[in-house]
Amino acid sequence: MTRKPLTVWLLSGAGVLALGGAAVRTLTALDGHETFSGILFGMAAGLLFAALLRRLMPDGCAAAPPALRKRYTREVTLAMAGYGVLLVLSIWLLKRVDGTVLRALIALLPVPPIVLMLRAMIRYIRDADELQQRIELEAVSFATALISLIYLTGGFLQSAKVIDVPSHVAMIWVFPLVCLAYGLAKAVVARRYQ
């Protein structure tokens, strides 16, 4: 594992975190500043988490051919950039539109980039060698099972009125939590195959 990619992730995360902090200070007078700064803080947390995962992954974990890794990185980066732009646009437009059908279409603007990201992940797994496929699929399985168990447990606690989590918050966080759990599971699973 080289130091350069880790340093890039750390510096990118720190830069976006600083930008988020500046947004909180300078945009407090604007409507929706919490959303914008929240998005920036989320991006920063994601980049810093990526740096941590790069550090935790064993050297042999990125055994895919360089062309495959490059294609995957390009596709995911473009999809996530599109997601960020469309998410901000969607939030901004939802504050200005009243019609139900139009609001539904605007609310779904960020979904196509997520579909493209999932497509990139599936193509990466499909085109990787058998060992890498096994690592990826075990990690996805563990992550999905863990987050499903957490979501089900939360549903039982919600039904018993022990906790009160708004449904839109719980639904929005399922996919990011699966991605987070997948990254951690991949670090653990990949170590078993060293």
Coordinates of N, CA and C in Angstrom, one line a residue:
M1 N 0.8 -1.2 0.0 CA 0.0 0.0 0.0 C 0.9 1.2 0.0
T2 N 0.6 2.2 -0.9 CA 1.4 3.4 -1.0 C 0.8 4.4 -0.1
R3 N 1.6 5.4 0.3 CA 1.2 6.5 1.2 C 0.4 7.5 0.4
K4 N 0.7 7.7 -0.9 CA 0.1 8.8 -1.7 C -1.4 8.7 -1.7
P5 N -2.1 7.6 -2.0 CA -3.6 7.6 -2.0 C -4.1 7.9 -0.6
L6 N -3.5 7.4 0.5 CA -4.0 7.6 1.8 C -3.9 9.1 2.1
T7 N -2.8 9.8 1.7 CA -2.6 11.2 2.0 C -3.6 12.0 1.2
V8 N -3.9 11.6 0.0 CA -4.9 12.3 -0.9 C -6.3 12.2 -0.2
W9 N -6.7 11.0 0.3 CA -8.0 10.9 1.0 C -8.0 11.7 2.2
L10 N -6.9 11.7 3.0 CA -6.9 12.5 4.3 C -7.0 14.0 4.0
L11 N -6.2 14.4 3.0 CA -6.2 15.9 2.7 C -7.6 16.3 2.1
S12 N -8.1 15.5 1.3 CA -9.4 15.8 0.7 C -10.5 15.9 1.8
G13 N -10.5 14.9 2.7 CA -11.5 14.9 3.8 C -11.3 16.1 4.7
A14 N -10.0 16.4 5.0 CA -9.8 17.6 5.9 C -10.2 18.9 5.1
G15 N -10.0 19.0 3.8 CA -10.4 20.2 3.1 C -11.9 20.3 3.0
V16 N -12.6 19.2 2.8 CA -14.1 19.3 2.7 C -14.6 19.6 4.1
L17 N -14.0 19.1 5.2 CA -14.4 19.4 6.5 C -14.2 20.9 6.9
A18 N -13.1 21.4 6.4 CA -12.8 22.8 6.6 C -13.9 23.7 5.9
L19 N -14.2 23.2 4.6 CA -15.2 23.9 3.8 C -16.6 23.9 4.5
G20 N -16.9 22.7 5.1 CA -18.2 22.6 5.8 C -18.2 23.5 7.0
G21 N -17.1 23.6 7.8 CA -17.0 24.5 8.9 C -17.2 26.0 8.5
A22 N -16.5 26.3 7.4 CA -16.7 27.7 6.8 C -18.1 27.9 6.4
A23 N -18.7 26.9 5.8 CA -20.1 27.1 5.4 C -21.0 27.4 6.6
V24 N -20.8 26.7 7.7 CA -21.6 26.9 8.9 C -21.5 28.4 9.4
R25 N -20.3 28.9 9.4 CA -20.0 30.2 9.8 C -20.5 31.3 8.9
T26 N -20.4 31.1 7.6 CA -20.7 32.1 6.6 C -22.1 32.1 6.0
L27 N -22.7 30.9 6.1 CA -24.1 30.8 5.5 C -25.2 30.8 6.5
T28 N -24.9 31.2 7.7 CA -26.0 31.1 8.7 C -27.2 32.0 8.4
A29 N -27.0 33.0 7.6 CA -28.1 33.9 7.3 C -28.9 33.4 6.1
L30 N -28.4 32.4 5.4 CA -29.1 31.9 4.2 C -30.1 30.7 4.6
D31 N -31.2 30.6 3.9 CA -32.1 29.5 4.1 C -31.5 28.2 3.6
G32 N -31.6 27.2 4.4 CA -31.1 25.9 4.0 C -29.6 25.7 4.3
H33 N -29.0 26.6 5.0 CA -27.5 26.4 5.3 C -27.2 25.1 6.0
E34 N -28.2 24.7 6.9 CA -27.9 23.4 7.6 C -27.8 22.3 6.6
T35 N -28.6 22.2 5.6 CA -28.5 21.2 4.6 C -27.2 21.2 3.9
F36 N -26.8 22.3 3.4 CA -25.6 22.5 2.6 C -24.4 22.1 3.5
S37 N -24.3 22.6 4.7 CA -23.2 22.3 5.5 C -23.2 20.8 6.0
G38 N -24.4 20.2 6.1 CA -24.6 18.8 6.5 C -24.1 17.9 5.3
I39 N -24.4 18.3 4.1 CA -23.8 17.6 3.0 C -22.3 17.6 2.9
L40 N -21.7 18.8 3.2 CA -20.3 19.0 3.2 C -19.7 18.1 4.3
F41 N -20.3 18.2 5.5 CA -19.8 17.4 6.6 C -19.9 15.9 6.3
G42 N -21.0 15.5 5.6 CA -21.1 14.1 5.2 C -20.1 13.7 4.2
M43 N -19.8 14.5 3.3 CA -18.7 14.3 2.3 C -17.4 14.1 3.0
A44 N -17.1 15.0 3.9 CA -15.8 15.0 4.7 C -15.7 13.7 5.5
A45 N -16.8 13.3 6.2 CA -16.8 12.1 6.9 C -16.5 10.9 6.0
G46 N -17.2 10.9 4.8 CA -16.9 9.8 3.9 C -15.5 9.7 3.4
L47 N -14.9 10.9 3.1 CA -13.5 10.9 2.6 C -12.6 10.4 3.8
L48 N -12.8 10.9 5.0 CA -12.0 10.5 6.1 C -12.1 9.0 6.4
F49 N -13.4 8.5 6.3 CA -13.6 7.1 6.4 C -12.9 6.3 5.4
A50 N -12.9 6.8 4.1 CA -12.2 6.1 3.0 C -10.7 6.0 3.3
A51 N -10.2 7.1 3.9 CA -8.7 7.1 4.3 C -8.5 6.0 5.4
L52 N -9.4 5.9 6.3 CA -9.3 4.9 7.4 C -9.3 3.5 6.7
L53 N -10.3 3.3 5.8 CA -10.4 2.0 5.2 C -9.1 1.7 4.4
R54 N -8.6 2.6 3.7 CA -7.3 2.4 2.9 C -6.2 2.0 3.8
R55 N -6.2 2.5 5.0 CA -5.2 2.1 6.0 C -5.5 0.7 6.6
L56 N -6.7 0.3 6.7 CA -7.1 -1.0 7.3 C -7.0 -2.1 6.3
M57 N -7.1 -1.8 5.0 CA -7.1 -2.9 4.0 C -5.7 -3.5 3.9
P58 N -5.7 -4.8 3.8 CA -4.4 -5.5 3.6 C -3.9 -5.1 2.1
D59 N -2.6 -5.2 1.9 CA -2.0 -4.9 0.6 C -2.6 -5.7 -0.5
G60 N -2.9 -6.9 -0.3 CA -3.4 -7.8 -1.4 C -4.9 -7.6 -1.7
C61 N -5.5 -6.7 -1.0 CA -7.0 -6.5 -1.1 C -7.3 -5.9 -2.5
A62 N -6.5 -5.1 -3.0 CA -6.7 -4.4 -4.3 C -6.0 -5.2 -5.4
A63 N -6.4 -6.5 -5.4 CA -5.7 -7.4 -6.4 C -6.3 -7.3 -7.8
A64 N -7.3 -6.5 -8.0 CA -7.9 -6.3 -9.3 C -6.9 -5.7 -10.2
P65 N -7.0 -5.9 -11.5 CA -6.1 -5.3 -12.5 C -6.3 -3.8 -12.4
P66 N -5.2 -3.1 -12.7 CA -5.2 -1.6 -12.6 C -6.3 -1.0 -13.5
A67 N -6.6 -1.6 -14.7 CA -7.6 -1.0 -15.6 C -9.0 -1.1 -15.0
L68 N -9.2 -2.2 -14.3 CA -10.5 -2.5 -13.6 C -10.7 -1.5 -12.5
R69 N -9.6 -1.3 -11.7 CA -9.7 -0.4 -10.6 C -9.9 1.1 -11.1
K70 N -9.2 1.4 -12.2 CA -9.3 2.8 -12.7 C -10.7 3.0 -13.2
R71 N -11.3 2.0 -13.9 CA -12.7 2.2 -14.5 C -13.7 2.3 -13.3
Y72 N -13.5 1.5 -12.3 CA -14.4 1.5 -11.1 C -14.3 2.9 -10.4
T73 N -13.1 3.4 -10.2 CA -12.9 4.6 -9.5 C -13.5 5.8 -10.3
R74 N -13.3 5.8 -11.6 CA -13.8 6.8 -12.5 C -15.4 6.8 -12.4
E75 N -16.0 5.6 -12.6 CA -17.4 5.5 -12.6 C -18.0 5.9 -11.3
V76 N -17.5 5.5 -10.2 CA -18.0 5.8 -8.9 C -17.8 7.3 -8.6
T77 N -16.7 7.9 -8.9 CA -16.4 9.3 -8.7 C -17.4 10.2 -9.5
L78 N -17.6 9.8 -10.7 CA -18.6 10.6 -11.5 C -20.0 10.4 -11.0
A79 N -20.4 9.2 -10.6 CA -21.7 9.0 -10.0 C -21.9 9.8 -8.7
M80 N -20.9 9.8 -7.9 CA -21.0 10.5 -6.6 C -21.0 12.0 -6.8
A81 N -20.3 12.5 -7.7 CA -20.3 13.9 -8.0 C -21.7 14.3 -8.5
G82 N -22.2 13.5 -9.4 CA -23.6 13.8 -9.9 C -24.6 13.7 -8.8
Y83 N -24.4 12.7 -7.9 CA -25.3 12.6 -6.7 C -25.3 13.9 -5.9
G84 N -24.1 14.4 -5.6 CA -24.0 15.6 -4.8 C -24.6 16.8 -5.4
V85 N -24.4 16.9 -6.7 CA -25.0 18.1 -7.4 C -26.5 17.9 -7.4
L86 N -27.0 16.8 -7.8 CA -28.5 16.6 -7.9 C -29.2 16.6 -6.5
L87 N -28.5 16.2 -5.5 CA -29.0 16.3 -4.1 C -29.2 17.7 -3.7
V88 N -28.2 18.5 -3.9 CA -28.3 19.9 -3.6 C -29.4 20.6 -4.4
L89 N -29.4 20.3 -5.7 CA -30.5 20.9 -6.6 C -31.9 20.4 -6.1
S90 N -32.0 19.2 -5.8 CA -33.3 18.6 -5.3 C -33.7 19.3 -4.1
I91 N -32.9 19.5 -3.1 CA -33.2 20.1 -1.8 C -33.6 21.6 -2.1
W92 N -32.9 22.3 -2.9 CA -33.2 23.7 -3.2 C -34.5 23.8 -4.0
L93 N -34.8 22.9 -4.9 CA -36.0 23.0 -5.7 C -37.2 22.6 -4.9
L94 N -37.1 21.7 -3.9 CA -38.2 21.2 -3.1 C -38.7 22.4 -2.2
K95 N -37.9 23.3 -1.9 CA -38.3 24.5 -1.1 C -39.1 25.5 -1.9
R96 N -39.2 25.3 -3.2 CA -39.8 26.3 -4.1 C -40.9 25.8 -5.0
V97 N -41.2 24.5 -4.9 CA -42.2 23.9 -5.7 C -43.4 23.3 -4.8
D98 N -44.6 23.4 -5.4 CA -45.8 22.9 -4.6 C -46.4 21.7 -5.1
G99 N -46.5 21.5 -6.4 CA -47.2 20.3 -7.0 C -46.7 19.0 -6.6
T100 N -47.6 18.1 -6.2 CA -47.2 16.7 -5.7 C -46.4 15.9 -6.7
V101 N -46.8 15.9 -8.0 CA -46.1 15.1 -9.0 C -44.7 15.7 -9.2
L102 N -44.7 17.0 -9.4 CA -43.4 17.7 -9.6 C -42.5 17.5 -8.4
R103 N -43.0 17.6 -7.2 CA -42.2 17.4 -6.0 C -41.6 15.9 -5.9
A104 N -42.5 15.0 -6.4 CA -42.0 13.6 -6.4 C -40.8 13.4 -7.4
L105 N -41.0 14.0 -8.6 CA -39.9 13.9 -9.6 C -38.6 14.6 -9.1
I106 N -38.8 15.8 -8.4 CA -37.6 16.5 -7.9 C -37.0 15.7 -6.8
A107 N -37.8 15.1 -5.9 CA -37.2 14.3 -4.8 C -36.4 13.2 -5.3
L108 N -36.8 12.6 -6.5 CA -36.1 11.4 -7.0 C -34.9 11.8 -7.9
L109 N -34.6 13.1 -8.0 CA -33.4 13.5 -8.9 C -32.1 12.8 -8.5
P110 N -31.8 12.6 -7.2 CA -30.5 12.0 -6.8 C -30.5 10.4 -7.0
V111 N -31.6 9.8 -7.4 CA -31.6 8.3 -7.5 C -30.8 7.8 -8.7
P112 N -30.9 8.4 -9.9 CA -30.1 7.9 -11.0 C -28.6 7.8 -10.8
P113 N -27.9 8.8 -10.2 CA -26.5 8.6 -9.9 C -26.2 7.4 -8.9
I114 N -27.1 7.1 -8.0 CA -26.9 6.0 -7.1 C -27.1 4.7 -7.9
V115 N -28.0 4.7 -8.9 CA -28.1 3.5 -9.8 C -26.8 3.3 -10.5
L116 N -26.2 4.4 -11.0 CA -24.9 4.3 -11.8 C -23.8 3.8 -10.8
M117 N -23.8 4.2 -9.6 CA -22.8 3.7 -8.6 C -23.0 2.2 -8.4
L118 N -24.2 1.8 -8.2 CA -24.5 0.4 -8.0 C -24.1 -0.4 -9.2
R119 N -24.3 0.1 -10.4 CA -23.9 -0.5 -11.7 C -22.4 -0.7 -11.7
A120 N -21.6 0.4 -11.3 CA -20.2 0.3 -11.2 C -19.7 -0.8 -10.3
M121 N -20.4 -0.9 -9.1 CA -20.0 -1.9 -8.1 C -20.2 -3.3 -8.7
I122 N -21.4 -3.5 -9.3 CA -21.7 -4.8 -9.9 C -20.7 -5.2 -11.0
R123 N -20.4 -4.2 -11.9 CA -19.4 -4.5 -12.9 C -18.0 -4.8 -12.3
Y124 N -17.7 -4.1 -11.3 CA -16.4 -4.4 -10.6 C -16.3 -5.8 -10.1
I125 N -17.4 -6.2 -9.4 CA -17.4 -7.5 -8.8 C -17.4 -8.6 -9.9
R126 N -18.2 -8.3 -11.0 CA -18.4 -9.3 -12.1 C -17.0 -9.5 -12.8
D127 N -16.2 -8.4 -12.9 CA -15.0 -8.5 -13.7 C -13.8 -8.8 -12.9
A128 N -13.9 -8.9 -11.6 CA -12.8 -9.2 -10.7 C -12.5 -10.7 -10.8
D129 N -11.3 -11.1 -10.3 CA -11.0 -12.5 -10.3 C -11.8 -13.2 -9.2
E130 N -11.7 -14.5 -9.1 CA -12.6 -15.3 -8.2 C -12.3 -15.0 -6.7
L131 N -11.1 -14.8 -6.4 CA -10.8 -14.5 -5.0 C -11.4 -13.2 -4.6
Q132 N -11.2 -12.2 -5.4 CA -11.7 -10.8 -5.2 C -13.2 -10.8 -5.1
Q133 N -13.8 -11.6 -6.0 CA -15.3 -11.8 -6.0 C -15.8 -12.3 -4.7
R134 N -15.0 -13.3 -4.2 CA -15.4 -13.9 -2.9 C -15.3 -12.9 -1.8
I135 N -14.3 -12.2 -1.7 CA -14.1 -11.1 -0.7 C -15.2 -10.1 -0.8
E136 N -15.5 -9.6 -2.0 CA -16.5 -8.6 -2.2 C -17.9 -9.1 -1.8
L137 N -18.2 -10.3 -2.2 CA -19.6 -10.9 -1.9 C -19.7 -11.2 -0.5
E138 N -18.7 -11.7 0.2 CA -18.8 -12.0 1.6 C -19.0 -10.7 2.4
A139 N -18.3 -9.6 2.0 CA -18.4 -8.3 2.7 C -19.8 -7.7 2.5
V140 N -20.3 -7.8 1.2 CA -21.7 -7.3 1.0 C -22.7 -8.1 1.8
S141 N -22.5 -9.4 1.9 CA -23.4 -10.3 2.6 C -23.4 -9.9 4.1
F142 N -22.3 -9.8 4.7 CA -22.2 -9.4 6.1 C -22.8 -8.0 6.3
A143 N -22.5 -7.1 5.5 CA -23.0 -5.7 5.6 C -24.5 -5.7 5.5
T144 N -25.0 -6.4 4.6 CA -26.5 -6.4 4.4 C -27.2 -7.1 5.6
A145 N -26.6 -8.2 6.0 CA -27.2 -8.9 7.2 C -27.2 -8.0 8.4
L146 N -26.0 -7.3 8.7 CA -25.9 -6.5 9.9 C -26.9 -5.3 9.8
I147 N -26.9 -4.6 8.7 CA -27.8 -3.4 8.7 C -29.3 -3.8 8.7
S148 N -29.6 -5.0 8.1 CA -31.0 -5.5 8.1 C -31.4 -5.8 9.6
L149 N -30.4 -6.4 10.3 CA -30.7 -6.7 11.7 C -30.9 -5.5 12.5
I150 N -30.0 -4.5 12.3 CA -30.2 -3.2 13.0 C -31.5 -2.5 12.7
Y151 N -31.9 -2.5 11.4 CA -33.1 -1.9 11.0 C -34.3 -2.6 11.6
L152 N -34.3 -3.9 11.6 CA -35.4 -4.7 12.2 C -35.5 -4.4 13.7
T153 N -34.3 -4.4 14.3 CA -34.3 -4.1 15.8 C -34.9 -2.7 16.0
G154 N -34.5 -1.8 15.2 CA -35.0 -0.4 15.4 C -36.5 -0.4 15.2
G155 N -37.0 -1.2 14.2 CA -38.5 -1.3 13.9 C -39.2 -1.8 15.1
F156 N -38.7 -2.9 15.8 CA -39.3 -3.4 17.0 C -39.3 -2.4 18.1
L157 N -38.2 -1.7 18.3 CA -38.1 -0.7 19.3 C -39.1 0.5 19.0
Q158 N -39.2 0.8 17.8 CA -40.1 1.9 17.3 C -41.6 1.5 17.6
S159 N -41.9 0.2 17.3 CA -43.3 -0.3 17.5 C -43.6 -0.3 19.0
A160 N -42.6 -0.6 19.8 CA -42.8 -0.6 21.3 C -42.8 0.8 21.9
K161 N -42.6 1.8 21.0 CA -42.5 3.2 21.4 C -41.4 3.5 22.4
V162 N -40.3 2.7 22.3 CA -39.1 2.9 23.1 C -38.2 4.0 22.4
I163 N -38.2 4.0 21.1 CA -37.5 5.1 20.4 C -38.5 5.7 19.4
D164 N -38.1 6.9 18.9 CA -39.0 7.6 17.9 C -38.1 8.2 16.9
V165 N -37.8 7.4 15.8 CA -37.0 7.9 14.7 C -37.9 8.1 13.5
P166 N -37.9 9.4 13.0 CA -38.8 9.6 11.8 C -38.5 8.7 10.7
S167 N -39.5 8.2 10.0 CA -39.3 7.2 9.0 C -38.4 7.6 7.9
H168 N -38.5 8.9 7.5 CA -37.7 9.4 6.4 C -36.2 9.4 6.7
V169 N -35.9 9.6 8.0 CA -34.5 9.6 8.4 C -34.0 8.2 8.3
A170 N -34.8 7.2 8.9 CA -34.4 5.8 8.9 C -34.2 5.3 7.5
M171 N -35.1 5.7 6.6 CA -35.0 5.2 5.2 C -33.8 5.7 4.4
I172 N -33.6 7.0 4.6 CA -32.4 7.6 3.9 C -31.1 7.1 4.4
W173 N -31.0 6.6 5.6 CA -29.7 6.2 6.1 C -29.4 4.7 5.9
V174 N -30.4 3.9 5.3 CA -30.1 2.5 5.1 C -28.9 2.3 4.2
F175 N -29.0 2.9 3.0 CA -28.0 2.7 2.0 C -26.6 3.2 2.4
P176 N -26.5 4.4 3.0 CA -25.1 4.8 3.5 C -24.6 3.9 4.6
L177 N -25.5 3.4 5.4 CA -25.0 2.5 6.5 C -24.6 1.1 5.9
V178 N -25.2 0.6 4.9 CA -24.8 -0.6 4.2 C -23.4 -0.4 3.6
C179 N -23.2 0.8 3.0 CA -21.9 1.1 2.4 C -20.8 1.1 3.5
L180 N -21.1 1.8 4.6 CA -20.2 1.9 5.7 C -19.8 0.5 6.2
A181 N -20.9 -0.3 6.5 CA -20.7 -1.7 7.0 C -19.9 -2.5 6.0
Y182 N -20.2 -2.3 4.7 CA -19.5 -3.1 3.6 C -18.0 -2.8 3.7
G183 N -17.6 -1.5 3.8 CA -16.2 -1.1 3.9 C -15.5 -1.8 5.1
L184 N -16.2 -1.7 6.2 CA -15.6 -2.4 7.4 C -15.5 -3.9 7.2
A185 N -16.6 -4.5 6.7 CA -16.6 -5.9 6.5 C -15.5 -6.4 5.5
K186 N -15.3 -5.6 4.5 CA -14.3 -5.9 3.5 C -12.9 -5.9 4.1
A187 N -12.6 -4.9 5.0 CA -11.3 -4.9 5.6 C -11.1 -6.2 6.5
V188 N -12.2 -6.6 7.1 CA -12.0 -7.8 8.0 C -11.9 -9.1 7.1
V189 N -12.8 -9.2 6.1 CA -12.8 -10.4 5.3 C -11.5 -10.5 4.5
A190 N -11.0 -9.4 4.0 CA -9.8 -9.5 3.1 C -8.6 -10.0 4.0
R191 N -8.6 -9.7 5.2 CA -7.5 -10.1 6.1 C -7.5 -11.6 6.2
R192 N -8.7 -12.3 6.2 CA -8.7 -13.7 6.2 C -8.1 -14.4 5.1
Y193 N -8.0 -13.7 3.9 CA -7.4 -14.3 2.7 C -6.0 -13.9 2.4
Q194 N -5.3 -13.3 3.4 CA -3.9 -12.9 3.2 C -3.0 -14.1 3.2

